[in-house]
Short mmCIF file of C-alpha atoms and ligand atoms in Angstrom, two decimals:
data_model
loop_
_atom_site.label_atom_id
_atom_site.label_comp_id
_atom_site.label_asym_id
_atom_site.label_seq_id
_atom_site.Cartn_x
_atom_site.Cartn_y
_atom_site.Cartn_z
CA MET A 1 65.42 -23.14 -2.58
CA THR A 2 63.55 -22.62 0.69
CA LYS A 3 62.66 -25.82 2.51
CA PHE A 4 59.41 -25.79 4.48
CA LEU A 5 58.34 -28.01 7.36
CA VAL A 6 54.60 -28.04 8.11
CA THR A 7 53.74 -29.47 11.53
CA GLY A 8 50.27 -30.97 11.73
CA SER A 9 50.28 -31.53 7.97
CA THR A 10 47.29 -33.91 8.15
CA GLY A 11 45.15 -31.43 10.11
CA GLN A 12 42.25 -29.23 9.00
CA VAL A 13 44.60 -26.30 8.31
CA GLY A 14 47.84 -28.23 7.93
CA ARG A 15 46.62 -30.23 4.93
CA PRO A 16 45.59 -27.25 2.76
CA ALA A 17 48.66 -25.27 3.87
CA THR A 18 50.90 -28.15 2.77
CA GLU A 19 49.07 -28.46 -0.55
CA ALA A 20 49.30 -24.71 -1.19
CA LEU A 21 53.04 -24.69 -0.48
CA ARG A 22 53.62 -27.75 -2.67
CA ALA A 23 51.70 -26.02 -5.48
CA THR A 24 54.43 -23.34 -5.54
CA GLY A 25 56.97 -26.03 -6.42
CA ALA A 26 58.78 -25.62 -3.11
CA GLU A 27 60.30 -28.44 -1.09
CA VAL A 28 57.76 -29.20 1.64
CA VAL A 29 57.91 -31.84 4.35
CA GLY A 30 55.05 -32.56 6.72
CA LEU A 31 55.33 -33.59 10.36
CA THR A 32 52.90 -35.75 12.32
CA ARG A 33 53.30 -38.33 15.08
CA ARG A 34 53.08 -41.23 12.64
CA GLY A 35 54.69 -39.66 9.58
CA GLY A 36 53.87 -41.14 6.17
CA PRO A 37 54.31 -40.22 2.51
CA GLY A 38 55.85 -36.73 2.40
CA ALA A 39 55.87 -36.43 6.19
CA VAL A 40 58.39 -37.21 8.92
CA ALA A 41 57.39 -38.80 12.20
CA ALA A 42 58.04 -36.70 15.32
CA ASP A 43 56.22 -36.14 18.57
CA LEU A 44 56.19 -32.49 19.54
CA VAL A 45 55.08 -33.25 23.11
CA SER A 46 58.09 -35.45 23.89
CA GLY A 47 60.34 -33.80 21.32
CA GLN A 48 61.24 -37.19 19.87
CA GLY A 49 62.35 -36.94 16.23
CA LEU A 50 62.23 -33.15 16.21
CA THR A 51 65.91 -32.33 15.72
CA GLY A 52 66.11 -34.64 12.70
CA ALA A 53 62.90 -33.19 11.29
CA LEU A 54 64.35 -29.67 11.37
CA ALA A 55 67.59 -30.55 9.58
CA GLY A 56 68.01 -28.38 6.48
CA VAL A 57 64.65 -26.61 7.06
CA ASP A 58 64.39 -22.84 6.51
CA THR A 59 60.74 -22.12 7.41
CA VAL A 60 58.44 -23.89 9.85
CA VAL A 61 54.65 -23.57 9.59
CA HIS A 62 53.36 -24.74 12.95
CA LEU A 63 49.83 -26.12 12.65
CA ALA A 64 50.07 -29.18 14.90
CA ALA A 65 47.74 -29.00 17.87
CA GLY A 66 46.05 -31.18 20.40
CA ASN A 67 43.82 -28.23 21.27
CA ASN A 68 44.57 -28.82 24.93
CA LYS A 69 47.30 -27.94 27.43
CA ARG A 70 49.79 -30.26 25.68
CA ASP A 71 50.03 -27.54 23.04
CA LEU A 72 52.28 -25.65 25.50
CA PRO A 73 55.10 -28.24 25.74
CA MET A 74 54.69 -28.76 21.98
CA MET A 75 55.39 -25.08 21.37
CA ARG A 76 58.28 -25.01 23.88
CA ASN A 77 59.95 -28.02 22.29
CA LEU A 78 59.43 -26.73 18.78
CA THR A 79 60.69 -23.20 19.39
CA THR A 80 63.72 -24.37 21.41
CA ALA A 81 64.71 -26.79 18.66
CA ALA A 82 63.92 -24.20 15.96
CA ALA A 83 66.17 -21.61 17.65
CA GLU A 84 69.00 -24.19 17.89
CA ALA A 85 68.51 -25.17 14.25
CA GLY A 86 68.66 -21.54 13.10
CA ILE A 87 65.17 -21.57 11.56
CA LYS A 88 64.68 -18.34 9.61
CA HIS A 89 60.89 -18.03 9.88
CA LEU A 90 58.23 -19.61 12.09
CA VAL A 91 54.60 -19.11 11.09
CA MET A 92 51.87 -19.98 13.56
CA VAL A 93 48.10 -19.75 13.79
CA SER A 94 46.21 -18.38 16.77
CA ILE A 95 42.70 -17.20 17.54
CA VAL A 96 41.24 -13.71 17.11
CA GLY A 97 40.52 -12.09 20.46
CA CYS A 98 42.40 -14.72 22.50
CA ASP A 99 43.76 -11.85 24.63
CA ARG A 100 40.31 -10.27 25.12
CA VAL A 101 37.96 -13.19 25.82
CA PRO A 102 38.47 -14.55 29.38
CA LEU A 103 38.39 -18.25 28.53
CA GLY A 104 41.03 -20.76 29.72
CA PHE A 105 41.59 -22.17 26.25
CA TYR A 106 42.10 -18.66 24.85
CA ARG A 107 44.58 -17.80 27.66
CA GLN A 108 46.57 -20.86 26.53
CA ARG A 109 46.63 -19.45 22.97
CA VAL A 110 48.11 -16.19 24.34
CA GLU A 111 50.73 -18.23 26.22
CA LEU A 112 51.59 -20.05 22.98
CA GLU A 113 52.14 -16.73 21.23
CA GLU A 114 54.32 -15.54 24.13
CA ILE A 115 56.48 -18.69 24.07
CA ALA A 116 57.01 -18.26 20.33
CA LEU A 117 57.83 -14.55 20.67
CA ALA A 118 60.28 -15.21 23.52
CA SER A 119 62.16 -17.85 21.48
CA GLY A 120 63.78 -15.19 19.28
CA VAL A 121 62.94 -17.18 16.12
CA PRO A 122 61.73 -14.69 13.42
CA LEU A 123 57.99 -15.06 13.60
CA THR A 124 54.62 -14.45 11.99
CA ILE A 125 51.48 -14.97 14.06
CA GLN A 126 48.19 -15.22 12.18
CA ARG A 127 45.07 -15.02 14.30
CA ALA A 128 41.92 -16.39 12.63
CA THR A 129 38.26 -16.43 13.63
CA GLN A 130 36.35 -19.67 14.33
CA PHE A 131 36.51 -22.34 11.65
CA HIS A 132 33.32 -23.48 9.88
CA SER A 133 33.87 -26.93 11.40
CA LEU A 134 33.77 -25.49 14.92
CA VAL A 135 30.42 -23.78 14.32
CA GLU A 136 29.10 -27.00 12.81
CA GLN A 137 30.23 -28.86 15.93
CA VAL A 138 28.15 -26.54 18.12
CA PHE A 139 25.12 -28.06 16.39
CA THR A 140 26.24 -31.66 15.76
CA ALA A 141 27.71 -32.26 19.22
CA GLN A 142 24.20 -32.26 20.67
CA ARG A 143 22.82 -34.99 18.43
CA PHE A 144 21.19 -36.92 21.31
CA LEU A 145 19.12 -33.93 22.45
CA PRO A 146 15.70 -33.16 20.94
CA VAL A 147 16.67 -29.47 20.53
CA VAL A 148 19.91 -27.65 19.72
CA PHE A 149 21.22 -25.21 22.31
CA GLY A 150 23.28 -22.30 21.01
CA PRO A 151 24.79 -19.30 22.80
CA ASP A 152 23.49 -15.93 21.67
CA TRP A 153 26.85 -14.78 20.26
CA PRO A 154 27.84 -13.66 16.78
CA TYR A 155 30.33 -15.66 14.72
CA GLN A 156 32.37 -14.88 11.61
CA PRO A 157 33.34 -18.40 10.58
CA ILE A 158 36.09 -19.03 8.07
CA ALA A 159 37.02 -22.00 5.86
CA MET A 160 39.97 -24.08 7.06
CA GLN A 161 41.06 -24.28 3.40
CA GLU A 162 41.38 -20.50 3.29
CA VAL A 163 43.29 -20.34 6.59
CA GLY A 164 45.66 -22.97 5.20
CA ALA A 165 46.18 -20.92 2.04
CA ARG A 166 46.88 -17.84 4.15
CA MET A 167 49.47 -19.72 6.21
CA ALA A 168 51.24 -20.77 3.00
CA GLU A 169 51.15 -17.19 1.71
CA LEU A 170 52.72 -15.91 4.94
CA ALA A 171 55.35 -18.66 4.94
CA THR A 172 56.61 -17.59 1.53
CA GLY A 173 57.02 -13.97 2.72
CA ALA A 174 59.18 -12.29 5.35
CA PRO A 175 58.48 -12.57 9.10
CA GLN A 176 56.05 -9.83 10.13
CA GLY A 177 55.30 -10.38 13.82
CA ARG A 178 51.51 -10.14 14.22
CA ALA A 179 49.75 -10.22 10.85
CA ASP A 180 46.37 -8.52 10.54
CA ASP A 181 43.57 -10.74 11.85
CA ILE A 182 41.58 -12.73 9.31
CA GLY A 183 37.96 -13.82 9.42
CA GLY A 184 35.18 -15.26 7.33
CA PRO A 185 33.14 -13.19 4.83
CA VAL A 186 30.22 -12.28 7.14
CA ARG A 187 29.22 -11.90 10.75
CA GLN A 188 26.19 -14.06 11.54
CA THR A 189 24.20 -14.81 14.65
CA VAL A 190 23.90 -18.34 16.01
CA ARG A 191 20.22 -18.18 15.13
CA GLU A 192 21.08 -17.51 11.47
CA LEU A 193 23.82 -20.16 11.42
CA HIS A 194 21.52 -22.72 13.01
CA ALA A 195 18.81 -21.98 10.41
CA ILE A 196 21.37 -22.56 7.63
CA TRP A 197 22.57 -25.80 9.26
CA LYS A 198 18.96 -27.02 9.54
CA ARG A 199 18.19 -26.17 5.93
CA VAL A 200 21.32 -27.79 4.48
CA THR A 201 21.35 -30.91 6.68
CA GLY A 202 17.57 -31.40 6.76
CA SER A 203 17.60 -31.53 10.56
CA LYS A 204 14.24 -30.86 12.21
CA ARG A 205 15.72 -29.99 15.60
CA ARG A 206 14.59 -26.62 16.93
CA GLY A 207 17.23 -24.15 18.11
CA VAL A 208 17.16 -22.85 21.69
CA ILE A 209 19.28 -19.73 21.72
CA PHE A 210 20.25 -18.52 25.18
CA LYS A 211 22.49 -15.88 26.77
CA PRO A 212 25.03 -17.56 29.07
CA PRO A 213 25.92 -15.42 32.10
CA GLY A 214 29.39 -14.15 33.01
CA LYS A 215 32.31 -12.16 31.63
CA MET A 216 33.35 -14.76 29.07
CA SER A 217 29.89 -14.76 27.54
CA ALA A 218 29.78 -10.94 27.58
CA ALA A 219 33.10 -10.84 25.70
CA PHE A 220 31.80 -13.24 23.02
CA ALA A 221 28.51 -11.29 22.84
CA ALA A 222 30.54 -8.09 22.31
CA GLY A 223 32.27 -9.76 19.35
CA TYR A 224 35.85 -9.66 20.68
CA HIS A 225 36.49 -12.89 18.73
CA LEU A 226 35.55 -11.31 15.38
CA ALA A 227 37.66 -9.58 12.72
CA PRO A 228 35.32 -6.87 11.38
CA GLY A 229 37.85 -5.25 9.02
CA SER A 230 38.91 -8.53 7.43
CA SER A 231 37.96 -9.36 3.87
CA TYR A 232 40.07 -12.51 3.66
CA GLY A 233 37.59 -15.37 3.88
CA GLN A 234 35.29 -15.92 0.90
CA GLN A 235 33.51 -19.19 1.59
CA MET A 236 30.24 -18.87 3.53
CA PHE A 237 29.15 -21.39 6.19
CA GLU A 238 26.36 -22.55 3.88
CA GLN A 239 28.81 -23.26 1.03
CA TYR A 240 31.05 -25.18 3.41
CA LEU A 241 28.14 -27.40 4.49
CA GLN A 242 26.98 -27.91 0.90
CA ALA A 243 30.47 -28.90 -0.22
CA ARG A 244 30.64 -31.75 2.30
N1 LIG B 301 38.95 -24.47 15.43
C1 LIG B 301 38.95 -23.16 15.29
O1 LIG B 301 37.90 -22.53 15.17
C2 LIG B 301 40.27 -22.40 15.27
C3 LIG B 301 40.28 -21.03 15.02
C4 LIG B 301 41.50 -20.36 14.95
C5 LIG B 301 42.68 -21.06 15.15
N2 LIG B 301 42.65 -22.41 15.42
C6 LIG B 301 43.94 -23.12 15.62
O2 LIG B 301 44.29 -23.83 14.44
C7 LIG B 301 45.29 -24.78 14.77
C8 LIG B 301 45.15 -26.01 13.91
O3 LIG B 301 43.93 -26.65 14.24
P1 LIG B 301 43.35 -27.84 13.35
O4 LIG B 301 41.89 -27.88 13.63
O5 LIG B 301 43.84 -27.72 11.94
O6 LIG B 301 44.04 -29.11 14.04
P2 LIG B 301 43.71 -30.65 13.73
O7 LIG B 301 42.87 -30.80 12.51
O8 LIG B 301 43.24 -31.26 15.02
O9 LIG B 301 45.15 -31.24 13.37
C9 LIG B 301 46.13 -31.40 14.33
C10 LIG B 301 47.41 -31.89 13.65
O10 LIG B 301 48.45 -31.92 14.64
C11 LIG B 301 49.11 -33.19 14.59
N3 LIG B 301 49.55 -33.49 15.96
C12 LIG B 301 48.78 -33.58 17.07
N4 LIG B 301 49.54 -33.86 18.14
C13 LIG B 301 50.82 -33.92 17.70
C14 LIG B 301 52.08 -34.17 18.34
N5 LIG B 301 52.16 -34.43 19.66
N6 LIG B 301 53.20 -34.16 17.59
C15 LIG B 301 53.14 -33.92 16.25
N7 LIG B 301 51.99 -33.67 15.59
C16 LIG B 301 50.84 -33.69 16.31
C17 LIG B 301 48.04 -34.16 14.06
O11 LIG B 301 48.60 -35.28 13.44
P3 LIG B 301 48.72 -36.71 14.19
O12 LIG B 301 47.52 -36.83 15.07
O13 LIG B 301 48.74 -37.69 13.06
O14 LIG B 301 50.01 -36.64 14.95
C18 LIG B 301 47.33 -33.28 13.03
O15 LIG B 301 48.03 -33.30 11.81
C19 LIG B 301 45.19 -24.98 16.29
O16 LIG B 301 46.31 -24.40 16.91
C20 LIG B 301 43.94 -24.22 16.67
O17 LIG B 301 43.99 -23.67 17.98
C21 LIG B 301 41.48 -23.08 15.46
#
C-alpha cells in the first residue's frame, strides 16, 4: 500500500488534502513543526526530523509554506532528502501565472518549481489561482480604514478545500510534470467581489477601486494569474463566505 506524507497537513490546503487521502483508506502521515495526532514533527527550514519523516514513504504532497523566502530552503531540504529516500512521487502546489506576473513573491514560486524539477524526484506541479481566503484578506486587512481599497484586477478565486482535493487526486496518480492549471468557477472583478463581501458580511465600508501603476499591475489587469479554461473549482466566493 502506498504511504503518503503530507507536509503542512494543518494548513488551508494541507488539511483537506490529508482528509481526502485518508478517505481513500491509504496510510497518510502529516508533517508540521509541532507534529501531533497523525503527524510527525519536522522543521523543513532546518531539516530537523526530515529523514525520519520520510522513512517508508512513497509519495510526498508538499503543502507546507511560510509564504516567504524561507520556502526556498524548505524546498531544497525536502527535495534533497526526498531524492536520497527514493521518493517515487512529489506533488506540489504553485500559483497560476507565477512566471508571467513580475512580482517578487511569484518569482520565488518559479524558483520553488525549478528546485523541485532539478531534484530529479518524479514530480507533479499543480498551479492554482488565488484562494477565496486571499481575496477575503484584501478586504479584511484594511479594517481600520473607513473605506476598502481594491486594485482594479480580475480574480478567479478557488476554494482551498477543492485545491486540497485536487492535490490528493494527483497524489494517487502517476507523476505528470506540470498539470493543467486550475481555478475557481468564475472570473470576477474586485468591484463585484467587494459587493459580495459587503452583502454577506454586512459591512458598510465603501470600495475604492483603483488602477495601480507599473508592469506588475498591468500583468494582473491582463489576467495572467487566471485559468480561463479551467472548470475545476465549483464553490463561489459568496458560498465560501456564507459557509464560514
Ligand atoms: N493563497 C493563495 O491564494 C494561493 C494560491 C495558489 C497557491 N498557493 C500556495 O499554497 C500553498 C499552501 O498554502 P496554505 O495557505 O495552505 O498554507 P498555510 O495555511 O499557511 O499552512 C502552512 C502549513 O505549513 C506548515 N509549516 C510552516 N512552516 C513549516 C516548517 N518550517 N516546517 C514544517 N512545516 C511548516 C504549517 O504548520 P506549522 O505552522 O504547525 O508548522 C502549516 O501546516 C503555499 O505554497 C502557497 O504559496 C496559495
